[in-house]
mmCIF file of C-alpha atoms and ligand atoms in Angstrom:
data_model
loop_
_atom_site.group_PDB
_atom_site.id
_atom_site.type_symbol
_atom_site.label_atom_id
_atom_site.label_comp_id
_atom_site.label_asym_id
_atom_site.label_seq_id
_atom_site.Cartn_x
_atom_site.Cartn_y
_atom_site.Cartn_z
ATOM 1 C CA UNK A 1100 -40.880 217.162 -24.308
ATOM 2 C CA UNK A 1101 -37.425 215.200 -24.140
ATOM 3 C CA UNK A 1102 -34.242 216.327 -25.994
ATOM 4 C CA UNK A 1103 -34.042 213.137 -27.616
ATOM 5 C CA UNK A 1104 -33.728 212.522 -31.485
ATOM 6 C CA UNK A 1105 -37.453 211.895 -32.822
ATOM 7 C CA UNK A 1106 -38.448 210.979 -36.569
ATOM 8 C CA UNK A 1107 -41.969 210.787 -37.649
ATOM 9 C CA UNK A 1108 -44.349 211.445 -40.863
ATOM 10 C CA UNK A 1109 -47.844 212.873 -41.677
ATOM 11 C CA UNK A 1110 -50.300 210.919 -40.323
ATOM 12 C CA UNK A 1111 -54.040 211.160 -41.680
ATOM 13 C CA UNK A 1112 -56.248 212.973 -39.108
ATOM 14 C CA UNK A 1113 -59.390 211.267 -40.708
ATOM 15 C CA UNK A 1114 -60.328 209.077 -38.039
ATOM 16 C CA UNK A 1115 -59.763 211.291 -35.270
ATOM 17 C CA UNK A 1116 -56.739 211.631 -32.500
ATOM 18 C CA UNK A 1117 -56.348 208.318 -30.924
ATOM 19 C CA UNK A 1118 -56.140 206.475 -34.480
ATOM 20 C CA UNK A 1119 -53.531 208.939 -35.521
ATOM 21 C CA UNK A 1120 -51.477 207.988 -32.541
ATOM 22 C CA UNK A 1121 -51.785 204.114 -33.171
ATOM 23 C CA UNK A 1122 -51.009 204.717 -36.633
ATOM 24 C CA UNK A 1123 -47.940 206.608 -36.025
ATOM 25 C CA UNK A 1124 -46.652 203.867 -33.532
ATOM 26 C CA UNK A 1125 -47.382 201.192 -36.002
ATOM 27 C CA UNK A 1126 -45.050 202.783 -38.390
ATOM 28 C CA UNK A 1127 -42.277 203.403 -36.063
ATOM 29 C CA UNK A 1128 -42.723 206.813 -35.142
ATOM 30 C CA UNK A 1129 -42.081 208.902 -31.990
ATOM 31 C CA UNK A 1130 -43.420 212.119 -33.346
ATOM 32 C CA UNK A 1131 -45.486 212.924 -36.289
ATOM 33 C CA UNK A 1132 -47.266 215.646 -38.201
ATOM 34 C CA UNK A 1133 -50.968 216.217 -38.855
ATOM 35 C CA UNK A 1134 -53.214 218.686 -40.569
ATOM 36 C CA UNK A 1135 -55.248 220.777 -38.001
ATOM 37 C CA UNK A 1136 -58.317 220.819 -40.872
ATOM 38 C CA UNK A 1137 -58.560 219.991 -44.300
ATOM 39 C CA UNK A 1138 -55.240 221.205 -45.850
ATOM 40 C CA UNK A 1139 -57.226 222.671 -48.846
ATOM 41 C CA UNK A 1140 -60.449 223.447 -47.464
ATOM 42 C CA UNK A 1141 -61.640 225.619 -44.562
ATOM 43 C CA UNK A 1142 -63.890 223.949 -42.102
ATOM 44 C CA UNK A 1143 -62.440 221.988 -38.892
ATOM 45 C CA UNK A 1144 -63.932 218.918 -37.907
ATOM 46 C CA UNK A 1145 -65.386 218.790 -34.405
ATOM 47 C CA UNK A 1146 -63.460 217.473 -31.543
ATOM 48 C CA UNK A 1147 -64.430 214.405 -29.384
ATOM 49 C CA UNK A 1148 -62.821 215.424 -25.776
ATOM 50 C CA UNK A 1149 -62.914 211.822 -25.056
ATOM 51 C CA UNK A 1150 -60.883 210.813 -28.011
ATOM 52 C CA UNK A 1151 -58.166 213.874 -27.587
ATOM 53 C CA UNK A 1152 -57.920 212.771 -23.632
ATOM 54 C CA UNK A 1153 -57.266 208.847 -24.868
ATOM 55 C CA UNK A 1154 -54.932 210.523 -27.420
ATOM 56 C CA UNK A 1155 -52.999 212.149 -24.724
ATOM 57 C CA UNK A 1156 -52.768 209.103 -22.644
ATOM 58 C CA UNK A 1157 -51.701 207.205 -25.371
ATOM 59 C CA UNK A 1158 -48.787 209.531 -26.233
ATOM 60 C CA UNK A 1159 -47.613 209.172 -22.792
ATOM 61 C CA UNK A 1160 -47.575 205.842 -22.463
ATOM 62 C CA UNK A 1161 -45.740 205.140 -26.020
ATOM 63 C CA UNK A 1162 -43.265 208.066 -25.606
ATOM 64 C CA UNK A 1163 -44.683 210.259 -28.510
ATOM 65 C CA UNK A 1164 -43.952 213.795 -28.487
ATOM 66 C CA UNK A 1165 -43.047 217.291 -30.132
ATOM 67 C CA UNK A 1166 -45.977 216.879 -32.624
ATOM 68 C CA UNK A 1167 -45.593 219.307 -35.448
ATOM 69 C CA UNK A 1168 -49.083 220.151 -36.345
ATOM 70 C CA UNK A 1169 -49.638 221.746 -39.862
ATOM 71 C CA UNK A 1170 -51.882 224.677 -40.726
ATOM 72 C CA UNK A 1171 -53.893 224.338 -43.886
ATOM 73 C CA UNK A 1172 -52.442 225.648 -47.310
ATOM 74 C CA UNK A 1173 -55.389 227.919 -47.772
ATOM 75 C CA UNK A 1174 -54.447 229.968 -44.729
ATOM 76 C CA UNK A 1175 -52.524 232.914 -45.916
ATOM 77 C CA UNK A 1176 -51.467 235.529 -43.215
ATOM 78 C CA UNK A 1177 -49.682 237.736 -45.806
ATOM 79 C CA UNK A 1178 -52.944 238.244 -47.903
ATOM 80 C CA UNK A 1179 -54.173 241.417 -49.748
ATOM 81 C CA UNK A 1180 -57.549 240.962 -49.715
ATOM 82 C CA UNK A 1181 -59.442 241.462 -46.379
ATOM 83 C CA UNK A 1182 -61.699 238.232 -46.507
ATOM 84 C CA UNK A 1183 -58.582 236.099 -47.121
ATOM 85 C CA UNK A 1184 -56.986 237.573 -44.167
ATOM 86 C CA UNK A 1185 -59.864 237.277 -42.188
ATOM 87 C CA UNK A 1186 -59.906 233.821 -42.838
ATOM 88 C CA UNK A 1187 -56.581 233.395 -41.739
ATOM 89 C CA UNK A 1188 -57.340 235.226 -38.552
ATOM 90 C CA UNK A 1189 -60.397 233.043 -37.914
ATOM 91 C CA UNK A 1190 -58.478 229.799 -38.812
ATOM 92 C CA UNK A 1191 -55.357 230.434 -36.756
ATOM 93 C CA UNK A 1192 -57.185 231.589 -33.772
ATOM 94 C CA UNK A 1193 -59.556 228.346 -33.883
ATOM 95 C CA UNK A 1194 -56.574 226.220 -34.576
ATOM 96 C CA UNK A 1195 -54.469 227.472 -31.774
ATOM 97 C CA UNK A 1196 -57.420 227.372 -29.516
ATOM 98 C CA UNK A 1197 -57.784 223.721 -30.321
ATOM 99 C CA UNK A 1198 -54.090 222.834 -30.038
ATOM 100 C CA UNK A 1199 -54.300 224.386 -26.399
ATOM 101 C CA UNK A 1200 -57.244 222.199 -25.560
ATOM 102 C CA UNK A 1201 -56.358 218.784 -27.552
ATOM 103 C CA UNK A 1202 -52.663 218.759 -27.719
ATOM 104 C CA UNK A 1203 -51.202 221.319 -25.245
ATOM 105 C CA UNK A 1204 -47.252 221.849 -25.291
ATOM 106 C CA UNK A 1205 -46.917 220.998 -29.132
ATOM 107 C CA UNK A 1206 -45.924 222.705 -32.207
ATOM 108 C CA UNK A 1207 -47.651 224.352 -34.984
ATOM 109 C CA UNK A 1208 -46.310 224.820 -38.364
ATOM 110 C CA UNK A 1209 -47.293 227.750 -40.432
ATOM 111 C CA UNK A 1210 -46.677 228.814 -44.123
ATOM 112 C CA UNK A 1211 -45.600 232.450 -43.473
ATOM 113 C CA UNK A 1212 -48.065 233.167 -46.665
ATOM 114 C CA UNK A 1213 -47.733 234.820 -50.056
ATOM 115 C CA UNK A 1214 -47.425 238.574 -50.379
ATOM 116 C CA UNK A 1215 -49.610 238.483 -53.551
ATOM 117 C CA UNK A 1216 -47.859 241.385 -55.331
ATOM 118 C CA UNK A 1217 -47.910 243.718 -52.339
ATOM 119 C CA UNK A 1218 -44.200 243.257 -51.795
ATOM 120 C CA UNK A 1219 -42.462 240.965 -49.428
ATOM 121 C CA UNK A 1220 -42.216 243.701 -46.737
ATOM 122 C CA UNK A 1221 -45.853 244.312 -46.786
ATOM 123 C CA UNK A 1222 -46.166 240.471 -46.352
ATOM 124 C CA UNK A 1223 -44.094 240.411 -43.459
ATOM 125 C CA UNK A 1224 -45.979 243.439 -41.791
ATOM 126 C CA UNK A 1225 -49.203 241.782 -42.135
ATOM 127 C CA UNK A 1226 -48.079 238.456 -40.589
ATOM 128 C CA UNK A 1227 -46.172 239.846 -37.566
ATOM 129 C CA UNK A 1228 -49.418 241.888 -36.877
ATOM 130 C CA UNK A 1229 -51.475 238.731 -36.868
ATOM 131 C CA UNK A 1230 -49.052 237.013 -34.595
ATOM 132 C CA UNK A 1231 -48.929 239.717 -32.093
ATOM 133 C CA UNK A 1232 -52.648 239.619 -31.862
ATOM 134 C CA UNK A 1233 -52.906 236.095 -31.603
ATOM 135 C CA UNK A 1234 -49.802 234.767 -29.478
ATOM 136 C CA UNK A 1235 -50.301 234.984 -25.889
ATOM 137 C CA UNK A 1236 -47.898 234.254 -23.240
ATOM 138 C CA UNK A 1237 -49.917 231.745 -21.501
ATOM 139 C CA UNK A 1238 -50.470 229.734 -24.398
ATOM 140 C CA UNK A 1239 -48.430 226.439 -24.372
ATOM 141 C CA UNK A 1240 -48.107 225.966 -28.357
ATOM 142 C CA UNK A 1241 -45.438 226.872 -30.022
ATOM 143 C CA UNK A 1242 -45.846 228.440 -33.647
ATOM 144 C CA UNK A 1243 -43.220 227.809 -36.325
ATOM 145 C CA UNK A 1244 -42.684 229.562 -39.404
ATOM 146 C CA UNK A 1245 -41.626 227.244 -42.180
ATOM 147 C CA UNK A 1246 -38.629 228.025 -44.292
ATOM 148 C CA UNK A 1247 -40.267 228.347 -47.846
ATOM 149 C CA UNK A 1248 -38.949 227.676 -51.462
ATOM 150 C CA UNK A 1249 -39.741 231.077 -52.549
ATOM 151 C CA UNK A 1250 -42.221 229.906 -55.211
ATOM 152 C CA UNK A 1251 -44.339 232.666 -56.785
ATOM 153 C CA UNK A 1252 -44.786 235.528 -54.046
ATOM 154 C CA UNK A 1253 -44.003 233.223 -50.889
ATOM 155 C CA UNK A 1254 -42.616 235.029 -47.938
ATOM 156 C CA UNK A 1255 -39.747 233.030 -46.167
ATOM 157 C CA UNK A 1256 -37.661 231.797 -48.905
ATOM 158 C CA UNK A 1257 -34.975 233.761 -47.274
ATOM 159 C CA UNK A 1258 -33.847 233.190 -43.649
ATOM 160 C CA UNK A 1259 -33.644 237.152 -43.500
ATOM 161 C CA UNK A 1260 -37.602 237.408 -43.970
ATOM 162 C CA UNK A 1261 -38.007 234.895 -41.196
ATOM 163 C CA UNK A 1262 -35.851 236.867 -39.205
ATOM 164 C CA UNK A 1263 -37.498 240.200 -39.662
ATOM 165 C CA UNK A 1264 -40.891 238.438 -38.289
ATOM 166 C CA UNK A 1265 -39.495 236.932 -35.402
ATOM 167 C CA UNK A 1266 -37.964 240.562 -34.419
ATOM 168 C CA UNK A 1267 -41.231 241.989 -34.796
ATOM 169 C CA UNK A 1268 -43.100 239.508 -32.656
ATOM 170 C CA UNK A 1269 -43.504 240.278 -28.928
ATOM 171 C CA UNK A 1270 -44.180 236.708 -27.869
ATOM 172 C CA UNK A 1271 -40.778 235.463 -28.475
ATOM 173 C CA UNK A 1272 -41.258 232.202 -26.523
ATOM 174 C CA UNK A 1273 -44.060 230.890 -28.414
ATOM 175 C CA UNK A 1274 -42.408 231.446 -31.838
ATOM 176 C CA UNK A 1275 -39.961 229.331 -33.576
ATOM 177 C CA UNK A 1276 -38.764 228.127 -37.032
ATOM 178 C CA UNK A 1277 -39.296 224.729 -39.080
ATOM 179 C CA UNK A 1278 -36.505 223.954 -41.305
ATOM 180 C CA UNK A 1279 -38.165 222.290 -44.617
ATOM 181 C CA UNK A 1280 -35.032 220.400 -46.470
ATOM 182 C CA UNK A 1281 -36.670 220.494 -49.968
ATOM 183 C CA UNK A 1282 -37.589 224.128 -49.605
ATOM 184 C CA UNK A 1283 -34.440 225.812 -48.361
ATOM 185 C CA UNK A 1284 -32.784 223.572 -51.074
ATOM 186 C CA UNK A 1285 -35.295 225.088 -53.630
ATOM 187 C CA UNK A 1286 -34.652 228.609 -52.246
ATOM 188 C CA UNK A 1287 -30.985 228.413 -53.304
ATOM 189 C CA UNK A 1288 -29.396 226.936 -49.757
ATOM 190 C CA UNK A 1289 -26.911 224.119 -50.921
ATOM 191 C CA UNK A 1290 -27.520 221.598 -48.234
ATOM 192 C CA UNK A 1291 -25.947 218.590 -50.122
ATOM 193 C CA UNK A 1292 -22.526 220.891 -51.163
ATOM 194 C CA UNK A 1293 -22.315 222.898 -47.805
ATOM 195 C CA UNK A 1294 -24.753 221.668 -44.965
ATOM 196 C CA UNK A 1295 -22.526 223.099 -42.281
ATOM 197 C CA UNK A 1296 -22.476 226.645 -44.195
ATOM 198 C CA UNK A 1297 -25.938 226.667 -44.636
ATOM 199 C CA UNK A 1298 -26.362 225.849 -40.800
ATOM 200 C CA UNK A 1299 -23.930 228.721 -39.816
ATOM 201 C CA UNK A 1300 -26.077 231.082 -42.189
ATOM 202 C CA UNK A 1301 -29.321 229.930 -40.188
ATOM 203 C CA UNK A 1302 -27.580 230.483 -36.885
ATOM 204 C CA UNK A 1303 -26.132 233.904 -37.759
ATOM 205 C CA UNK A 1304 -29.507 235.376 -39.339
ATOM 206 C CA UNK A 1305 -32.223 233.501 -37.318
ATOM 207 C CA UNK A 1306 -30.155 231.535 -34.504
ATOM 208 C CA UNK A 1307 -30.128 227.637 -34.378
ATOM 209 C CA UNK A 1308 -31.873 228.008 -30.660
ATOM 210 C CA UNK A 1309 -35.093 229.169 -32.822
ATOM 211 C CA UNK A 1310 -34.924 225.912 -34.778
ATOM 212 C CA UNK A 1311 -37.717 223.508 -33.337
ATOM 213 C CA UNK A 1312 -38.422 221.063 -36.213
ATOM 214 C CA UNK A 1313 -36.959 219.660 -39.516
ATOM 215 C CA UNK A 1314 -39.296 218.610 -42.390
ATOM 216 C CA UNK A 1315 -36.963 215.982 -43.945
ATOM 217 C CA UNK A 1316 -37.681 215.937 -47.821
ATOM 218 C CA UNK A 1317 -35.885 215.285 -51.239
ATOM 219 C CA UNK A 1318 -36.528 217.572 -54.120
ATOM 220 C CA UNK A 1319 -37.494 216.875 -57.578
ATOM 221 C CA UNK A 1320 -35.484 219.927 -58.648
ATOM 222 C CA UNK A 1321 -32.213 221.015 -58.753
ATOM 223 C CA UNK A 1322 -30.853 223.849 -55.774
ATOM 224 C CA UNK A 1323 -32.461 227.121 -56.371
ATOM 225 C CA UNK A 1324 -35.508 226.144 -58.629
ATOM 226 C CA UNK A 1325 -38.218 227.463 -56.403
ATOM 227 C CA UNK A 1326 -40.475 225.062 -57.320
ATOM 228 C CA UNK A 1327 -41.390 222.926 -54.147
ATOM 229 C CA UNK A 1328 -42.057 219.582 -55.492
ATOM 230 C CA UNK A 1329 -41.310 216.903 -52.706
ATOM 231 C CA UNK A 1330 -39.525 213.638 -53.541
ATOM 232 C CA UNK A 1331 -38.742 210.414 -51.335
ATOM 233 C CA UNK A 1332 -35.473 210.040 -49.736
ATOM 234 C CA UNK A 1333 -32.823 209.280 -52.341
ATOM 235 C CA UNK A 1334 -34.894 209.865 -55.238
ATOM 236 C CA UNK A 1335 -34.647 213.472 -55.652
ATOM 237 C CA UNK A 1336 -31.826 216.105 -56.403
ATOM 238 C CA UNK A 1337 -30.596 216.362 -52.801
ATOM 239 C CA UNK A 1338 -30.195 212.586 -52.515
ATOM 240 C CA UNK A 1339 -29.839 210.184 -49.778
ATOM 241 C CA UNK A 1340 -26.192 210.835 -48.891
ATOM 242 C CA UNK A 1341 -26.748 214.455 -47.881
ATOM 243 C CA UNK A 1342 -30.158 213.609 -46.052
ATOM 244 C CA UNK A 1343 -28.317 211.452 -43.919
ATOM 245 C CA UNK A 1344 -25.806 214.180 -43.244
ATOM 246 C CA UNK A 1345 -28.870 216.181 -42.241
ATOM 247 C CA UNK A 1346 -30.119 213.394 -39.812
ATOM 248 C CA UNK A 1347 -26.753 213.065 -37.844
ATOM 249 C CA UNK A 1348 -25.704 216.852 -38.148
ATOM 250 C CA UNK A 1349 -24.592 217.458 -34.145
ATOM 251 C CA UNK A 1350 -26.760 220.680 -34.433
ATOM 252 C CA UNK A 1351 -29.966 219.242 -35.111
ATOM 253 C CA UNK A 1352 -30.211 216.420 -32.665
ATOM 254 C CA UNK A 1353 -32.603 218.250 -30.433
ATOM 255 C CA UNK A 1354 -35.595 218.604 -33.073
ATOM 256 C CA UNK A 1355 -38.146 216.504 -34.209
ATOM 257 C CA UNK A 1356 -37.766 215.210 -37.949
ATOM 258 C CA UNK A 1357 -41.034 215.094 -40.016
ATOM 259 C CA UNK A 1358 -41.058 213.249 -43.442
ATOM 260 C CA UNK A 1359 -43.360 214.857 -45.993
ATOM 261 C CA UNK A 1360 -42.161 212.414 -48.923
ATOM 262 C CA UNK A 1361 -44.885 211.344 -51.049
ATOM 263 C CA UNK A 1362 -45.109 207.945 -49.580
ATOM 264 C CA UNK A 1363 -48.020 205.364 -48.710
ATOM 265 C CA UNK A 1364 -47.564 204.264 -45.280
ATOM 266 C CA UNK A 1365 -45.331 201.108 -46.023
ATOM 267 C CA UNK A 1366 -42.978 203.740 -47.562
ATOM 268 C CA UNK A 1367 -43.082 206.081 -44.529
ATOM 269 C CA UNK A 1368 -42.268 203.048 -42.482
ATOM 270 C CA UNK A 1369 -39.347 202.376 -44.586
ATOM 271 C CA UNK A 1370 -37.890 205.665 -44.256
ATOM 272 C CA UNK A 1371 -38.406 206.101 -40.852
ATOM 273 C CA UNK A 1372 -36.283 202.972 -40.278
ATOM 274 C CA UNK A 1373 -33.710 204.294 -42.793
ATOM 275 C CA UNK A 1374 -33.606 207.284 -40.803
ATOM 276 C CA UNK A 1375 -33.313 205.539 -37.169
ATOM 277 C CA UNK A 1376 -30.272 203.586 -38.670
ATOM 278 C CA UNK A 1377 -28.558 206.350 -40.261
ATOM 279 C CA UNK A 1378 -28.962 208.474 -37.061
ATOM 280 C CA UNK A 1379 -27.781 205.532 -34.583
ATOM 281 C CA UNK A 1380 -24.665 204.710 -36.826
ATOM 282 C CA UNK A 1381 -23.356 208.275 -36.517
ATOM 283 C CA UNK A 1382 -24.709 209.438 -33.332
HETATM 284 FE FE1 FE B 2359 -45.321 222.991 -45.036
HETATM 285 FE FE1 FE B 2360 -42.701 221.027 -45.123
HETATM 286 ZN ZN1 ZN B 2361 -43.229 221.866 -49.707
#
């Protein structure tokens, strides 16, 4: 993985691995995100090892890297119900195994989950226990905890909550954080008004060395709204100018940027080109 600036978007995994790589290149991306399984369901598709191998060759050839796979939304590692927690354990274990086999050395983005009334502390303890059970030193995948909007009983809306999970997990080399611009904004971190201050706070509480990816999104709602509704770049309350400052912030040049904006492929291609232009002008 090189330290160069990378930008990409969510790519549909419906046609397999190599098709994802080709689509990413066609959009001008050099990194991308994909769901490891149906985002709102359970079952994972069977992997064709030949397709995965062809994909790895394609990525090497086209310098695609720092992939940020995304866990399904239905996976709640903080859950109260044993059945839901057991699904989280099985899906997470299975996803990590598939990442090792098909896309070694990449990133796996995980929502910390919702404590559903048990309280933040109980959620943090369940998530940490699961990570301690499943993360192994021989793994090449890095699990990223995503900063959340603080909607409902979501864990991870405060940097302190992610910091506590990080402090409780033994395999620290296998764990990092993904900063989602829409989510931190919705959680009350004013990245439009005080980006430097927010990143200093991130550094003080979590440590910028733990930041391994950025989800680049505008937000339909004002700072602190705790809604989590993504908008296209420049069509939300954060705004294009503030997001351009994020794109060219010196502390963020080493991590992959992933767009999760509500776009079709043409829209993603336009936003990727915009990010590259903004980043190159001020790098
Ligand atoms: Fe996410
Ligand atoms: Fe996100
Ligand atoms: Zn979101």
